[in-house]
Coordinates of C-alpha atoms in Angstrom, one line a residue:
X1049 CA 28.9 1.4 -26.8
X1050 CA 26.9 -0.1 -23.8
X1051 CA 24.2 2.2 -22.4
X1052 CA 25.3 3.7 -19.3
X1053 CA 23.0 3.9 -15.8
X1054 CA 21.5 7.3 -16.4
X1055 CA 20.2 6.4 -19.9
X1056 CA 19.0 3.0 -18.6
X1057 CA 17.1 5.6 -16.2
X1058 CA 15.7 7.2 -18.8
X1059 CA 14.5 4.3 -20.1
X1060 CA 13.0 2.6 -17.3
X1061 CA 10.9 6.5 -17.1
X1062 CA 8.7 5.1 -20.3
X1063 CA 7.5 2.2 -18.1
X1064 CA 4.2 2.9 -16.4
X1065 CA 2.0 1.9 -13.2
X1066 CA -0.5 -0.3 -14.5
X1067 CA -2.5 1.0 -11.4
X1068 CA -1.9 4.5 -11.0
X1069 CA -1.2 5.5 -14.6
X1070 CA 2.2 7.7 -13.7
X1071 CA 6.2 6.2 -14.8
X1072 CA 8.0 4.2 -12.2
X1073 CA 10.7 6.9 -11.8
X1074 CA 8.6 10.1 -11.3
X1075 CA 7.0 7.6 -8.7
X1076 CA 9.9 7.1 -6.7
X1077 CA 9.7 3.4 -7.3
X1078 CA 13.2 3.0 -8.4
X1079 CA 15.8 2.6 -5.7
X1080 CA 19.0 2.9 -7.8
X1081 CA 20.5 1.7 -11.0
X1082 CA 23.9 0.1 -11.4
X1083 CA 25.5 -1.6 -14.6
X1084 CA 28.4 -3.8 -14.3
X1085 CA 29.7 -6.6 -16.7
X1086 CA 26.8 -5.8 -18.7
X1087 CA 24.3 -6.7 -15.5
X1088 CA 21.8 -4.7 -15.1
X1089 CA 21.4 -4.1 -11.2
X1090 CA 17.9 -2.7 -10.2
X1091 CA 16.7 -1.9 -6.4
X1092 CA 12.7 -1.4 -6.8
X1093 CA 10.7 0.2 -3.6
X1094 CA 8.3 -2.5 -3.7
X1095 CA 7.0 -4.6 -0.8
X1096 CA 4.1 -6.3 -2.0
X1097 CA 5.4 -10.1 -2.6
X1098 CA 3.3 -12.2 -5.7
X1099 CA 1.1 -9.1 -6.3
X1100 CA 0.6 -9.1 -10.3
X1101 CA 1.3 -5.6 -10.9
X1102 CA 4.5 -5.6 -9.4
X1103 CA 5.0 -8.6 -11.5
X1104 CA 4.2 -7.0 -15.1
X1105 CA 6.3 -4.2 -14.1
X1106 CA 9.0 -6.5 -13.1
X1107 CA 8.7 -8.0 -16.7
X1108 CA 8.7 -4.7 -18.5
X1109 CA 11.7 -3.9 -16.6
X1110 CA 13.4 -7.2 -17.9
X1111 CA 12.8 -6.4 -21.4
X1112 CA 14.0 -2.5 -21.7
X1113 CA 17.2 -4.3 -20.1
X1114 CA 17.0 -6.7 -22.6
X1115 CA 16.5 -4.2 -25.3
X1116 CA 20.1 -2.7 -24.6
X1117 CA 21.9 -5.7 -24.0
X1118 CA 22.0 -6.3 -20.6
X1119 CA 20.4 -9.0 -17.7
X1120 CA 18.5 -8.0 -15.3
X1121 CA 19.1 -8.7 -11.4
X1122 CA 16.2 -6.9 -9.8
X1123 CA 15.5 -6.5 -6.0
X1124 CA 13.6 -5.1 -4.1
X1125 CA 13.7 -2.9 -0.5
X1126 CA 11.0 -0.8 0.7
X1127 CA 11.5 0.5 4.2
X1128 CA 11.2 3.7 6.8
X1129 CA 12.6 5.9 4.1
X1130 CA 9.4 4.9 1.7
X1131 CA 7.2 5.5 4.4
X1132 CA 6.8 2.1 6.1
X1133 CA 6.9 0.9 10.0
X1134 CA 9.9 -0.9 10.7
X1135 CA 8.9 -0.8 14.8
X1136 CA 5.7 -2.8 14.8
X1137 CA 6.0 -5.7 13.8
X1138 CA 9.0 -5.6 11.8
X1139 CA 9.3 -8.5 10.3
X1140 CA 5.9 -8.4 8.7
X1141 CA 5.7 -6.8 5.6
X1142 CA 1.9 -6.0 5.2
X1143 CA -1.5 -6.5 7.5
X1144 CA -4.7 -6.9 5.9
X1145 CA -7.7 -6.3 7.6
X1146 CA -11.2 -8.7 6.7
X1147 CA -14.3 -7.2 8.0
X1148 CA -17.9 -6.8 8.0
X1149 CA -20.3 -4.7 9.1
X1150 CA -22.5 -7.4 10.5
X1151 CA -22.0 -10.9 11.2
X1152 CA -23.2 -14.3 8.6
X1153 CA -21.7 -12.5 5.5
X1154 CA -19.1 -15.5 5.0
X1155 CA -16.1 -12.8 6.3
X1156 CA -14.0 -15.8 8.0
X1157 CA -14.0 -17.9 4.3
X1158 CA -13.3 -15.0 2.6
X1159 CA -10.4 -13.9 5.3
X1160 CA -9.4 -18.0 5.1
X1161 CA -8.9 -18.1 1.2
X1162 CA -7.3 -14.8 0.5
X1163 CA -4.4 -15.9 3.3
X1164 CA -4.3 -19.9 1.6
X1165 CA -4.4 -18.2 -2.1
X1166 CA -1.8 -15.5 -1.4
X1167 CA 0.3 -18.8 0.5
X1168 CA -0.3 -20.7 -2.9
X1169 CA 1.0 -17.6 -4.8
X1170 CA 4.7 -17.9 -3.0
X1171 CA 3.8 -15.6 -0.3
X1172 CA 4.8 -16.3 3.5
X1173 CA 1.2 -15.8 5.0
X1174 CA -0.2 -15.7 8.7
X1175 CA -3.8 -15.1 9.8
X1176 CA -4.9 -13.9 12.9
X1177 CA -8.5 -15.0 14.3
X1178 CA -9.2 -11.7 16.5
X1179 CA -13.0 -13.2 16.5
X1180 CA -12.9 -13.7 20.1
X1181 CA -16.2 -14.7 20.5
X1182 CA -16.8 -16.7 17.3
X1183 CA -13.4 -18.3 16.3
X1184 CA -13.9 -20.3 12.8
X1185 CA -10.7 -19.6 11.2
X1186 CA -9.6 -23.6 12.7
X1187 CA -12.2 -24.9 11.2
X1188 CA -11.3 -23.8 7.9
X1189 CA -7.8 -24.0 8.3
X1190 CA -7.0 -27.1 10.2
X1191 CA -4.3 -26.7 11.7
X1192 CA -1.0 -29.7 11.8
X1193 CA -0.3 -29.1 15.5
X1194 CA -0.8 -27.3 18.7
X1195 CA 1.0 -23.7 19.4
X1196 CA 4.2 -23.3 20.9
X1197 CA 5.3 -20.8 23.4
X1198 CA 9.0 -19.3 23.3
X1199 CA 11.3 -18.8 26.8
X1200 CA 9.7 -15.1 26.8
X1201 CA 6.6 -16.7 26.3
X1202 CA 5.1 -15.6 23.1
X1203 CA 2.6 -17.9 20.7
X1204 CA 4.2 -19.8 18.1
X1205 CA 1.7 -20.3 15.8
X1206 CA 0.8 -23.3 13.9
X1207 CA 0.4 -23.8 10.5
X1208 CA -2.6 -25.1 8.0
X1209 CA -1.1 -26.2 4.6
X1210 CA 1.3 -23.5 5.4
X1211 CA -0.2 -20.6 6.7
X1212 CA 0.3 -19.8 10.0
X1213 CA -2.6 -19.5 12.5
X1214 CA -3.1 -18.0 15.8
X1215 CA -7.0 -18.3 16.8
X1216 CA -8.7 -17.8 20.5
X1217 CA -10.2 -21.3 19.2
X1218 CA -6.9 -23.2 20.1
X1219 CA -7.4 -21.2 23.6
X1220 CA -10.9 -22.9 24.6
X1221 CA -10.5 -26.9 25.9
X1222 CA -13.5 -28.0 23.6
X1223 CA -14.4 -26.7 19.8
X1224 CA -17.9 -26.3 21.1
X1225 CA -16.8 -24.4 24.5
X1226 CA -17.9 -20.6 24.3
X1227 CA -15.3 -17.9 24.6
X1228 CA -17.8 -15.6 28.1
X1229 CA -15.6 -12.8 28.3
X1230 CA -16.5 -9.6 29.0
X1231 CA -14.8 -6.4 27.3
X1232 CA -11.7 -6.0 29.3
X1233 CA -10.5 -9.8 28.9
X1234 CA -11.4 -9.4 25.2
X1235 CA -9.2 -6.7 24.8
X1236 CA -6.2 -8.6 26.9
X1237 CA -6.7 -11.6 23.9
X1238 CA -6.4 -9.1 21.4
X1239 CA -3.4 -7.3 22.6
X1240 CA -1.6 -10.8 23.5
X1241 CA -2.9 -11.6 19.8
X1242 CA -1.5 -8.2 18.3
X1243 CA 1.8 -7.9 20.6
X1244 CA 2.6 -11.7 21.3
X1245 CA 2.5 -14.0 18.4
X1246 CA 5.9 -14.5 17.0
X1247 CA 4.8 -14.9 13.2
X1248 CA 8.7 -14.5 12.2
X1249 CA 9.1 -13.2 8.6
X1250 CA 5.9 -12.8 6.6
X1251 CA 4.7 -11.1 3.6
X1252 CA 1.0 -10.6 4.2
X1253 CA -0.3 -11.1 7.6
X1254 CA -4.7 -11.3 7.3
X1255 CA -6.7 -10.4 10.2
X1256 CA -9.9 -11.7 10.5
X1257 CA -11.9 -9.5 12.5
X1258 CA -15.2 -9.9 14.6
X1259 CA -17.9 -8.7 12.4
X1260 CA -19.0 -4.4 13.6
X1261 CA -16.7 -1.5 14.2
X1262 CA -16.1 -2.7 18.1
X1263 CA -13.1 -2.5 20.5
X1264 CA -11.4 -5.5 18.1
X1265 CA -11.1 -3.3 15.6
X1266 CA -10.2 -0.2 16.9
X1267 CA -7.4 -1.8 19.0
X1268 CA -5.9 -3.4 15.7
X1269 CA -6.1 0.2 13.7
X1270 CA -4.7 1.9 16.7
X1271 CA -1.7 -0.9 17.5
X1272 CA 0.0 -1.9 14.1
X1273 CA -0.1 -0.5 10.6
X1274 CA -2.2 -1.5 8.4
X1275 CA -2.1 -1.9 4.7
X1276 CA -5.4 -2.0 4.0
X1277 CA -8.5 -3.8 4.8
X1278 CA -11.4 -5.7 2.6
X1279 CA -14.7 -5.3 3.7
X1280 CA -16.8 -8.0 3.4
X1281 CA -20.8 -8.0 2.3
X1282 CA -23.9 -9.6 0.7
X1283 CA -25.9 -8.1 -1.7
X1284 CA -29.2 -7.6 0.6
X1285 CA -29.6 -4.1 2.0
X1286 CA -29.6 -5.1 5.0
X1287 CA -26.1 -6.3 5.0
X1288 CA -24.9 -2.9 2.4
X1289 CA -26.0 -0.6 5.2
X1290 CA -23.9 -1.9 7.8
X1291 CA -20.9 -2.6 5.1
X1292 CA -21.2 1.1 4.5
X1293 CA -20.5 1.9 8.2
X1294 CA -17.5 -0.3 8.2
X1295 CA -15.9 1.8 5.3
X1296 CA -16.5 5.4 6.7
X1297 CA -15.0 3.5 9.9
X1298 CA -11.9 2.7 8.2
X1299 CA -11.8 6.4 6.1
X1300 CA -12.0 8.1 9.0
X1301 CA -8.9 6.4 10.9
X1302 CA -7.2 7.0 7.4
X1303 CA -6.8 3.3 6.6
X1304 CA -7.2 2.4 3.0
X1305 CA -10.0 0.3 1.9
X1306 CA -8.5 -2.4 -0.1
X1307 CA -11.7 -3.3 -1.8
X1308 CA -15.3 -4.6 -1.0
X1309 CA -16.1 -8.3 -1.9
X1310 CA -19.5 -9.2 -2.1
X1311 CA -20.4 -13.0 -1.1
X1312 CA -22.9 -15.3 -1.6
X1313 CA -23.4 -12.5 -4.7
X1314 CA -25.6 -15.7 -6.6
X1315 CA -26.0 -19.0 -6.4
X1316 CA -24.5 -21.7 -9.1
X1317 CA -26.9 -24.7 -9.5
X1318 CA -24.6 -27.6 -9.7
X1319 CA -26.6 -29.4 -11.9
X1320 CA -27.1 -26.9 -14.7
X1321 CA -24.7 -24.2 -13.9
X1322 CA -27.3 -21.6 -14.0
X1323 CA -26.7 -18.4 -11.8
X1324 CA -29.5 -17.3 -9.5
X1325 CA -29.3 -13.9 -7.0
X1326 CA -31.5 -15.2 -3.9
X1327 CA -29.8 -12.2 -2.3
X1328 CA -30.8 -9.8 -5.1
X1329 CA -27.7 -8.6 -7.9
X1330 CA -25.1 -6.0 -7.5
X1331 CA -25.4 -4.5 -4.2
X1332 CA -22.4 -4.5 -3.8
X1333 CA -22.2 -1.9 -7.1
X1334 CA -23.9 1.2 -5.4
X1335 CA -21.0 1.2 -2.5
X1336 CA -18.3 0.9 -5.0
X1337 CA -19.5 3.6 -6.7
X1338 CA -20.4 6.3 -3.9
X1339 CA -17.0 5.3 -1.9
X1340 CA -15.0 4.6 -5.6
X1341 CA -13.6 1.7 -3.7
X1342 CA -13.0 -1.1 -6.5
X1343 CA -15.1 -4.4 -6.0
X1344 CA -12.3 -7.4 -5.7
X1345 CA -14.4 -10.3 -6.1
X1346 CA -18.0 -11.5 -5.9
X1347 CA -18.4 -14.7 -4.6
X1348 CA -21.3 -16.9 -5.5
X1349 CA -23.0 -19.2 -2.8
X1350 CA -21.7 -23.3 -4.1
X1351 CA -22.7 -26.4 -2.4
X1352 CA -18.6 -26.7 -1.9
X1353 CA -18.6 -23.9 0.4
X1354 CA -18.8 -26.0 3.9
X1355 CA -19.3 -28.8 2.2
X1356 CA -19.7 -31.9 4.5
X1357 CA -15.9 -33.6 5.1
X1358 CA -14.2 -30.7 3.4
X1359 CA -10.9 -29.5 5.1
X1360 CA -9.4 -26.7 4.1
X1361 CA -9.5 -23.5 1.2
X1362 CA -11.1 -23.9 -2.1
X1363 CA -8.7 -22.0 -3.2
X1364 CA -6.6 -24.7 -3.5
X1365 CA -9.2 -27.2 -4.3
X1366 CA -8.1 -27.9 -7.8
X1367 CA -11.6 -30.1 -8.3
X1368 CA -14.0 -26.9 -7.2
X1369 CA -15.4 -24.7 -10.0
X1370 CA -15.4 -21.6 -7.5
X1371 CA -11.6 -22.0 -7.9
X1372 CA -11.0 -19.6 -10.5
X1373 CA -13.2 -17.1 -8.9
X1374 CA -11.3 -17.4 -5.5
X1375 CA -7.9 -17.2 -7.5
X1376 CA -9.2 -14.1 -9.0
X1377 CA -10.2 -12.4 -6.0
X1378 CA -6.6 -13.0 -4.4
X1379 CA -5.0 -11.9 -7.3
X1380 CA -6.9 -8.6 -6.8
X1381 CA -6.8 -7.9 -3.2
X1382 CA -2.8 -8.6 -4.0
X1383 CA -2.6 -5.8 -6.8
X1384 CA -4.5 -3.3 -4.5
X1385 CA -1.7 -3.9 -1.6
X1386 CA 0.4 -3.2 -4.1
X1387 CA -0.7 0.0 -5.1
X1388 CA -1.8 1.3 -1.9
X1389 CA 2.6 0.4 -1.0
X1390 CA 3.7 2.2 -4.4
X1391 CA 1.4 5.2 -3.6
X1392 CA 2.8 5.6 0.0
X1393 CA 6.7 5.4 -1.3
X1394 CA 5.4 7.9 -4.0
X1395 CA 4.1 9.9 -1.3
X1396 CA 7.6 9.9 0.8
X1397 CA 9.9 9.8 -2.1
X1398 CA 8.7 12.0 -4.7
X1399 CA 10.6 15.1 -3.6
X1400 CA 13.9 13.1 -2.5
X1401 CA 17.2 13.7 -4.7
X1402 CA 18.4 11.1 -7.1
X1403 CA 21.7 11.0 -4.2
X1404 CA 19.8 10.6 -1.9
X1405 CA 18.4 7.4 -2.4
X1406 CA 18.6 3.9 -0.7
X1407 CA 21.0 1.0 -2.2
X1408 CA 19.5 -2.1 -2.7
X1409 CA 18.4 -4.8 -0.1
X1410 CA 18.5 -8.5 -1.6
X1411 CA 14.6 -9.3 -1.6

């Protein structure tokens, strides 16, 4: 005899969150359950798209079906009912947030590779330059070709390798033309930015934001949801003291903090491959530990970074040997999305009745 749904349920209860250590069902994670013509049907509240969690759950789910005979179809939908803002910005499934508590931490090529290594992952990516004054996301990402605007005049952003940009940069007339606004005109940008882009349907949209805990930033938290932000330093103290502003900033407006990466964490001679801290080692450590935010990636300082004639991420730059560490750091920054999305449908779900639950959305 085939198993039937509520013993597949049972099942699926021995599979854990790699990340939060409780099963997938007491979590709320699981949507619904339906078998038919030995098809195993399986709506999962997840909305965090390449993340490698998700994935290894998504393979553990495969082989309990496979265990009792039966193929997996899985999908996913995660929506108002988990706890998620389908009103702002609706067709955008998660906003990071890149900052720094002070400027000339190497924010912007962090911001630049996490968006071009979570597109190279699958993911439908956008990234937002709200640097108004200091606009370097074009530069990193070159763009193909110039905005659009729609009849209702929204931005249609661009794309670089595909990941679409919006950056005041493509406002100015020259590259070297200064952005001399004062604080009202700022904000005006960065509510055209936030409100009038039409990004269409993405799974992770990156803001890079100007470097302090300004207006820029305090109009983003207060006009979209968002998922999370990583907080950018260097190991000097210095740079840790401002970088442990930035996270009180974003506990106190209840905003997770994704992680802290530290750059230019050592440098890698490229002719002996020897590891040097000019910046002094493991700053980034002591704010990690005090805020028990994780640290997603340390960055060393490489003659590729802004190497002369080089367009574009190293994350895709299957020739640099800071690659790997790049990859890594996406992957990361991906898997605490995740988490911080399972842990808000946990939060909304937990106490809803097995009836009462959603029916599956195609991912």
């Amino acid at each position: 005899m085939s198993i039937t749904e509520y013993e597949l349920k049972i099942e699926l209860e021995g599979i854990e969150d790699p990340d939060i250590g409780e099963d997938i069902v007491t979590l709320g994670l699981v949507n619904d359950v339906t078998i038919d013509d030995e098809t195993a049907r399986i709506s999962l509240a997840f909305n965090t798209p390449y993340a490698p969690s998700e994935m290894e759950i998504g393979n553990r789910i495969r082989e309990v079906c496979e265990e009792a005979g039966l193929e997996a179809d899985l999908r996913a939908h995660a929506g108002a009912e988990h706890g998620f803002d389908d009103e702002v910005l609706p067709r955008v499934r998660n906003v990071i947030a890149v900052s720094s508590g002070k400027g000339g931490v190497g924010k912007t090529t962090v911001a630049a590779n996490i968006a071009a290594g979570l597109e190279k992952r699958g993911a439908m990516v956008g990234i937002l330059d709200a640097d108004i004054h200091g606009p370097n996301i074009p530069r990193i990402l070159p763009v193909e070709s110039d905005p659009g605007v729609t009849p209702n005049e929204d931005i249609v952003p661009p794309r670089s390798d595909g990941v679409r940009v919006i950056s005041m940069g493509f406002m100015t007339e020259d590259e070297d033309d200064p952005a001399i606004l004062r604080g009202p005109m700022v904000n005006k940008f960065m509510m055209k930015f936030l409100e009038g882009v039409e990004w269409g349907q993405l799974d992770y949209l990156v803001v890079d934001l100007p470097p302090g805990t300004g207006d820029a930033t305090l109009n983003l938290l207060q006009s979209m949801p968002v998922t999370g932000a990583v907080v950018v330093t260097t190991p000097q103290e210095m740079a840790l003291d401002d970088t442990r502003k930035g996270v009180q900033m974003f506990n106190k407006h209840d905003t997770p903090v994704l992680g802290i990466v530290e750059n230019m964490s050592s440098f890698v001679c490229p002719s002996c491959g020897d590891q040097h801290g000019l910046f002094g080692t493991e700053g980034a450590d002591t704010i990690s530990e005090k805020y028990d935010v994780p640290l997603v990636g340390r960055v060393p300082i490489h003659p590729d970074f802004g190497a002369e004639g080089s367009k574009g991420t190293l994350v895709k730059d299957d020739d640099s040997e800071v690659q790997d560490i790049l990859e890594e750091m996406v992957a990361n920054v991906a898997d605490r999305v995740g988490e911080a999305n399972r842990r808000t449908v946990s939060e909304n779900t937990a106490d809803e009745p097995d009836d009462a639950l959603p029916t599956e959305v195609e991912d």
